[in-house]
Each structure stands twice: as C-alpha cells, then as structure tokens.
C-alpha cells in the first residue's frame, strides 16, 4: 500500500487573479476509489490539473507514489482525462489518437493494436477509427478520449466528468472500464448519480475552492444540507426516501431503492 498522491497546501491562482483552489491537503492511498464533487466553478478541474501535474500550483506541492514531486517522472502512471475531449484528439484519425499514448510509452505495436481494438469494441468506436476526430459527435468524442486514456493502461486514473455527454449504454461501458480498473482512481464530477457506483470516498469541494468534507460516500451523499449549501443536490433515491427511512438506511442508487421496495412488499 502507501500513498499514490499526497497534496499539501495546494492553491492555484489563474493569471487573471481568480483563485480556483485554496489550501488543499489530501492523501489518496493506493487502490482508493475517490469522487471529487462540487458545483460548477468550485475548482474540480483545476484541482485535477494540479494533482495530475499539468499546472504548477501557486503554493504547495504534490508528491507521487511517495517518491517524487516531479509529475513528469511518473507521467506514464497517471491517466488524466481532461474535461474537454478536444484537448486529446489532435491526430488525423481516431485510431492514431488512441494509439498515441501507448506509442509514446514504447508499448510494442501488436500489444497496442490489440488494446486499441478491444477498447474500440467496448466503446463502440470500431466504425469510427479511420475518421478524423473532429468529425465525431460530442458523445463519440468523449468515448474516444476515454479510450485514449485507458489505452496506455495507467496506474492512477484522474477522470474529469467521463460520463458527461455519453448515452446510457456507453455510460455503462465506461463504468465497467472504471470498475474493472485495478489501480487507484479519482473521478471529478458535479453530478452525484454515478458516485455510489464507482467510489467509496467523497471529497466535496466548496464554492471557494477548498475542501469542505472528505468522508465516506454514504456520509456525504445522505447529508442533504451540506450538499445544498455547496450548490449540489442529493441523488434522487436519497431525496425520495429522506424523512421516510433512517439516514443509515437511505438507498443511494435506484437499484438499492428497488430492493428496499420489493423487500417491503413481501
Ligand atoms: N483559464 C482560466 N482563467 C481564469 N479563471 C479560470 C480559468 N479556468 C477556470 N477558471 C475559474 O476557476 C474557478 C474554478 O474553475 P474549474 O474549471 O476548476 O471549476 P470546476 O469545478 O471544474 O467547474 P465545472 O463543474 O463547471 O467543470 C472558476 O471560478 C472558474 O471561473
Ligand atoms: Mg470542471
């Protein structure tokens, strides 16, 4: 075990003076599944960039794998999916975009091709591989960007809203990729619906860019007033059963709510 990411006193101020994250201290252990949630503009994407070593923090530092504060030294172990898929897709074809990461890392060509074919199949991209990425729909672009991150088989995933534009069928496929991933992951999202399916720990970023809670999924997702104060809303099953069930019995997902109702009917 041991920490994968240790952030200390992390702040980031954009050149125009906007302070996006403030004094963030957090440690993510190997194998942890963490959701970083917060309202629009709370600083999730900026925190992702800082934790992924893609921006230099204004204050503080990030240590990786207990080894180094130089993200470039561990770049091939960090799978950073940025919020905007256009930031990934810059090659002539979708296939080249997905092959880019493995090629950079010197993965043998036949291994890389097998990975690309498997990911393309899983994410419904087989018929799109020879197209230029700018000729894809929004959801297709997002699936291609997800494929390009998984293609180099990173150890730690930092995924910024991977489900956003994706339809329910492919949301399930991405969910499978994420839950099958054996390493550590951080999911950055303003929507709480997928959180209980993928994470065990939730870091809630407040509207001024500092961490206001860092607890279990159940503790955060059933605390409606905390969520509302911070510009979020509990998942629908929690809202539905709040006041009906005790807090520690509230269903977090639709399938938990169904199970509860079916059991009650018996
Ligand atoms: N390039 C930039 N220059 C100046 N300010 C920025 C820039 N990018 C983001 N910001 C500001 O920094 C703050 C945090 O933005 P960030 O993108 O990290 O939020 P977020 O939590 O990811 O939001 P969303 O849910 O909309 O993706 C916001 O106030 C935003 O307006
Ligand atoms: Mg964002």
PDB file of N, CA, C and O in Angstrom, residues 43-74:
ATOM      1  N   UNK A  43     -13.784  24.415  -8.654  1.00  0.00           N
ATOM      2  CA  UNK A  43     -12.339  24.193  -8.734  1.00  0.00           C
ATOM      3  C   UNK A  43     -11.936  22.753  -8.984  1.00  0.00           C
ATOM      4  O   UNK A  43     -10.747  22.414  -8.907  1.00  0.00           O
ATOM      5  N   UNK A  44     -12.905  21.878  -9.336  1.00  0.00           N
ATOM      6  CA  UNK A  44     -12.581  20.456  -9.544  1.00  0.00           C
ATOM      7  C   UNK A  44     -11.548  20.253 -10.658  1.00  0.00           C
ATOM      8  O   UNK A  44     -10.588  19.523 -10.489  1.00  0.00           O
ATOM      9  N   UNK A  45     -11.804  20.906 -11.805  1.00  0.00           N
ATOM     10  CA  UNK A  45     -10.896  20.681 -12.943  1.00  0.00           C
ATOM     11  C   UNK A  45      -9.523  21.264 -12.651  1.00  0.00           C
ATOM     12  O   UNK A  45      -8.506  20.679 -13.047  1.00  0.00           O
ATOM     13  N   UNK A  46      -9.496  22.387 -11.953  1.00  0.00           N
ATOM     14  CA  UNK A  46      -8.199  22.973 -11.601  1.00  0.00           C
ATOM     15  C   UNK A  46      -7.464  22.046 -10.638  1.00  0.00           C
ATOM     16  O   UNK A  46      -6.254  21.821 -10.766  1.00  0.00           O
ATOM     17  N   UNK A  47      -8.211  21.466  -9.697  1.00  0.00           N
ATOM     18  CA  UNK A  47      -7.594  20.516  -8.759  1.00  0.00           C
ATOM     19  C   UNK A  47      -7.077  19.296  -9.515  1.00  0.00           C
ATOM     20  O   UNK A  47      -5.979  18.795  -9.253  1.00  0.00           O
ATOM     21  N   UNK A  48      -7.859  18.837 -10.507  1.00  0.00           N
ATOM     22  CA  UNK A  48      -7.405  17.687 -11.304  1.00  0.00           C
ATOM     23  C   UNK A  48      -6.086  18.015 -12.011  1.00  0.00           C
ATOM     24  O   UNK A  48      -5.151  17.218 -12.013  1.00  0.00           O
ATOM     25  N   UNK A  49      -6.010  19.215 -12.607  1.00  0.00           N
ATOM     26  CA  UNK A  49      -4.781  19.607 -13.319  1.00  0.00           C
ATOM     27  C   UNK A  49      -3.603  19.677 -12.355  1.00  0.00           C
ATOM     28  O   UNK A  49      -2.488  19.270 -12.681  1.00  0.00           O
ATOM     29  N   UNK A  50      -3.864  20.199 -11.145  1.00  0.00           N
ATOM     30  CA  UNK A  50      -2.778  20.334 -10.168  1.00  0.00           C
ATOM     31  C   UNK A  50      -2.346  18.955  -9.660  1.00  0.00           C
ATOM     32  O   UNK A  50      -1.161  18.663  -9.563  1.00  0.00           O
ATOM     33  N   UNK A  51      -3.327  18.076  -9.378  1.00  0.00           N
ATOM     34  CA  UNK A  51      -2.970  16.740  -8.891  1.00  0.00           C
ATOM     35  C   UNK A  51      -2.304  15.915  -9.991  1.00  0.00           C
ATOM     36  O   UNK A  51      -1.438  15.088  -9.724  1.00  0.00           O
ATOM     37  N   UNK A  52      -2.704  16.167 -11.230  1.00  0.00           N
ATOM     38  CA  UNK A  52      -2.116  15.449 -12.367  1.00  0.00           C
ATOM     39  C   UNK A  52      -0.804  16.063 -12.831  1.00  0.00           C
ATOM     40  O   UNK A  52      -0.215  15.591 -13.801  1.00  0.00           O
ATOM     41  N   UNK A  53      -0.367  17.123 -12.166  1.00  0.00           N
ATOM     42  CA  UNK A  53       0.908  17.742 -12.503  1.00  0.00           C
ATOM     43  C   UNK A  53       0.897  18.462 -13.844  1.00  0.00           C
ATOM     44  O   UNK A  53       1.928  18.624 -14.488  1.00  0.00           O
ATOM     45  N   UNK A  54      -0.280  18.914 -14.261  1.00  0.00           N
ATOM     46  CA  UNK A  54      -0.355  19.613 -15.553  1.00  0.00           C
ATOM     47  C   UNK A  54      -0.337  21.134 -15.388  1.00  0.00           C
ATOM     48  O   UNK A  54      -0.240  21.866 -16.375  1.00  0.00           O
ATOM     49  N   UNK A  55      -0.474  21.610 -14.162  1.00  0.00           N
ATOM     50  CA  UNK A  55      -0.219  23.023 -13.858  1.00  0.00           C
ATOM     51  C   UNK A  55       0.650  23.071 -12.605  1.00  0.00           C
ATOM     52  O   UNK A  55       0.593  22.156 -11.780  1.00  0.00           O
ATOM     53  N   UNK A  56       1.431  24.132 -12.527  1.00  0.00           N
ATOM     54  CA  UNK A  56       2.273  24.318 -11.338  1.00  0.00           C
ATOM     55  C   UNK A  56       1.466  25.046 -10.288  1.00  0.00           C
ATOM     56  O   UNK A  56       0.998  26.153 -10.546  1.00  0.00           O
ATOM     57  N   UNK A  57       1.285  24.460  -9.111  1.00  0.00           N
ATOM     58  CA  UNK A  57       0.489  25.155  -8.107  1.00  0.00           C
ATOM     59  C   UNK A  57       1.131  26.480  -7.690  1.00  0.00           C
ATOM     60  O   UNK A  57       2.355  26.628  -7.758  1.00  0.00           O
ATOM     61  N   UNK A  58       0.282  27.446  -7.285  1.00  0.00           N
ATOM     62  CA  UNK A  58       0.811  28.730  -6.797  1.00  0.00           C
ATOM     63  C   UNK A  58       1.472  28.529  -5.440  1.00  0.00           C
ATOM     64  O   UNK A  58       2.476  29.170  -5.132  1.00  0.00           O
ATOM     65  N   UNK A  59       0.858  27.654  -4.620  1.00  0.00           N
ATOM     66  CA  UNK A  59       1.516  27.269  -3.362  1.00  0.00           C
ATOM     67  C   UNK A  59       1.332  25.772  -3.182  1.00  0.00           C
ATOM     68  O   UNK A  59       0.432  25.181  -3.761  1.00  0.00           O
ATOM     69  N   UNK A  60       2.176  25.184  -2.375  1.00  0.00           N
ATOM     70  CA  UNK A  60       2.027  23.773  -2.027  1.00  0.00           C
ATOM     71  C   UNK A  60       2.676  22.848  -3.039  1.00  0.00           C
ATOM     72  O   UNK A  60       3.315  23.289  -4.002  1.00  0.00           O
ATOM     73  N   UNK A  61       2.527  21.549  -2.798  1.00  0.00           N
ATOM     74  CA  UNK A  61       3.164  20.578  -3.677  1.00  0.00           C
ATOM     75  C   UNK A  61       2.390  19.267  -3.688  1.00  0.00           C
ATOM     76  O   UNK A  61       1.528  19.032  -2.835  1.00  0.00           O
ATOM     77  N   UNK A  62       2.679  18.448  -4.686  1.00  0.00           N
ATOM     78  CA  UNK A  62       2.070  17.124  -4.795  1.00  0.00           C
ATOM     79  C   UNK A  62       3.202  16.101  -4.863  1.00  0.00           C
ATOM     80  O   UNK A  62       4.157  16.274  -5.632  1.00  0.00           O
ATOM     81  N   UNK A  63       3.105  15.079  -4.042  1.00  0.00           N
ATOM     82  CA  UNK A  63       4.108  14.019  -4.054  1.00  0.00           C
ATOM     83  C   UNK A  63       3.448  12.756  -4.616  1.00  0.00           C
ATOM     84  O   UNK A  63       2.324  12.418  -4.248  1.00  0.00           O
ATOM     85  N   UNK A  64       4.140  12.079  -5.520  1.00  0.00           N
ATOM     86  CA  UNK A  64       3.578  10.908  -6.191  1.00  0.00           C
ATOM     87  C   UNK A  64       4.245   9.630  -5.710  1.00  0.00           C
ATOM     88  O   UNK A  64       5.479   9.561  -5.652  1.00  0.00           O
ATOM     89  N   UNK A  65       3.436   8.642  -5.404  1.00  0.00           N
ATOM     90  CA  UNK A  65       3.912   7.290  -5.037  1.00  0.00           C
ATOM     91  C   UNK A  65       4.960   7.336  -3.927  1.00  0.00           C
ATOM     92  O   UNK A  65       5.846   6.471  -3.859  1.00  0.00           O
ATOM     93  N   UNK A  66       4.895   8.369  -3.090  1.00  0.00           N
ATOM     94  CA  UNK A  66       5.868   8.508  -2.009  1.00  0.00           C
ATOM     95  C   UNK A  66       7.287   8.717  -2.507  1.00  0.00           C
ATOM     96  O   UNK A  66       8.239   8.601  -1.734  1.00  0.00           O
ATOM     97  N   UNK A  67       7.427   9.008  -3.827  1.00  0.00           N
ATOM     98  CA  UNK A  67       8.758   9.009  -4.429  1.00  0.00           C
ATOM     99  C   UNK A  67       9.255  10.377  -4.846  1.00  0.00           C
ATOM    100  O   UNK A  67      10.421  10.703  -4.668  1.00  0.00           O
ATOM    101  N   UNK A  68       8.373  11.151  -5.482  1.00  0.00           N
ATOM    102  CA  UNK A  68       8.848  12.331  -6.195  1.00  0.00           C
ATOM    103  C   UNK A  68       7.761  13.405  -6.256  1.00  0.00           C
ATOM    104  O   UNK A  68       6.568  13.085  -6.186  1.00  0.00           O
ATOM    105  N   UNK A  69       8.188  14.652  -6.388  1.00  0.00           N
ATOM    106  CA  UNK A  69       7.207  15.721  -6.627  1.00  0.00           C
ATOM    107  C   UNK A  69       7.225  16.118  -8.107  1.00  0.00           C
ATOM    108  O   UNK A  69       6.562  17.064  -8.498  1.00  0.00           O
ATOM    109  N   UNK A  70       7.970  15.373  -8.916  1.00  0.00           N
ATOM    110  CA  UNK A  70       8.057  15.681 -10.346  1.00  0.00           C
ATOM    111  C   UNK A  70       7.077  14.790 -11.115  1.00  0.00           C
ATOM    112  O   UNK A  70       7.340  13.612 -11.331  1.00  0.00           O
ATOM    113  N   UNK A  71       5.945  15.377 -11.522  1.00  0.00           N
ATOM    114  CA  UNK A  71       4.920  14.577 -12.210  1.00  0.00           C
ATOM    115  C   UNK A  71       5.464  13.965 -13.496  1.00  0.00           C
ATOM    116  O   UNK A  71       5.049  12.866 -13.894  1.00  0.00           O
ATOM    117  N   UNK A  72       6.390  14.649 -14.159  1.00  0.00           N
ATOM    118  CA  UNK A  72       6.907  14.118 -15.434  1.00  0.00           C
ATOM    119  C   UNK A  72       7.618  12.781 -15.227  1.00  0.00           C
ATOM    120  O   UNK A  72       7.616  11.931 -16.112  1.00  0.00           O
ATOM    121  N   UNK A  73       8.196  12.606 -14.040  1.00  0.00           N
ATOM    122  CA  UNK A  73       8.915  11.356 -13.762  1.00  0.00           C
ATOM    123  C   UNK A  73       7.957  10.167 -13.638  1.00  0.00           C
ATOM    124  O   UNK A  73       8.386   9.021 -13.735  1.00  0.00           O
ATOM    125  N   UNK A  74       6.672  10.453 -13.414  1.00  0.00           N
ATOM    126  CA  UNK A  74       5.701   9.360 -13.239  1.00  0.00           C
ATOM    127  C   UNK A  74       4.548   9.495 -14.246  1.00  0.00           C
ATOM    128  O   UNK A  74       3.494   8.890 -14.068  1.00  0.00           O
TER     129      UNK A  74
END
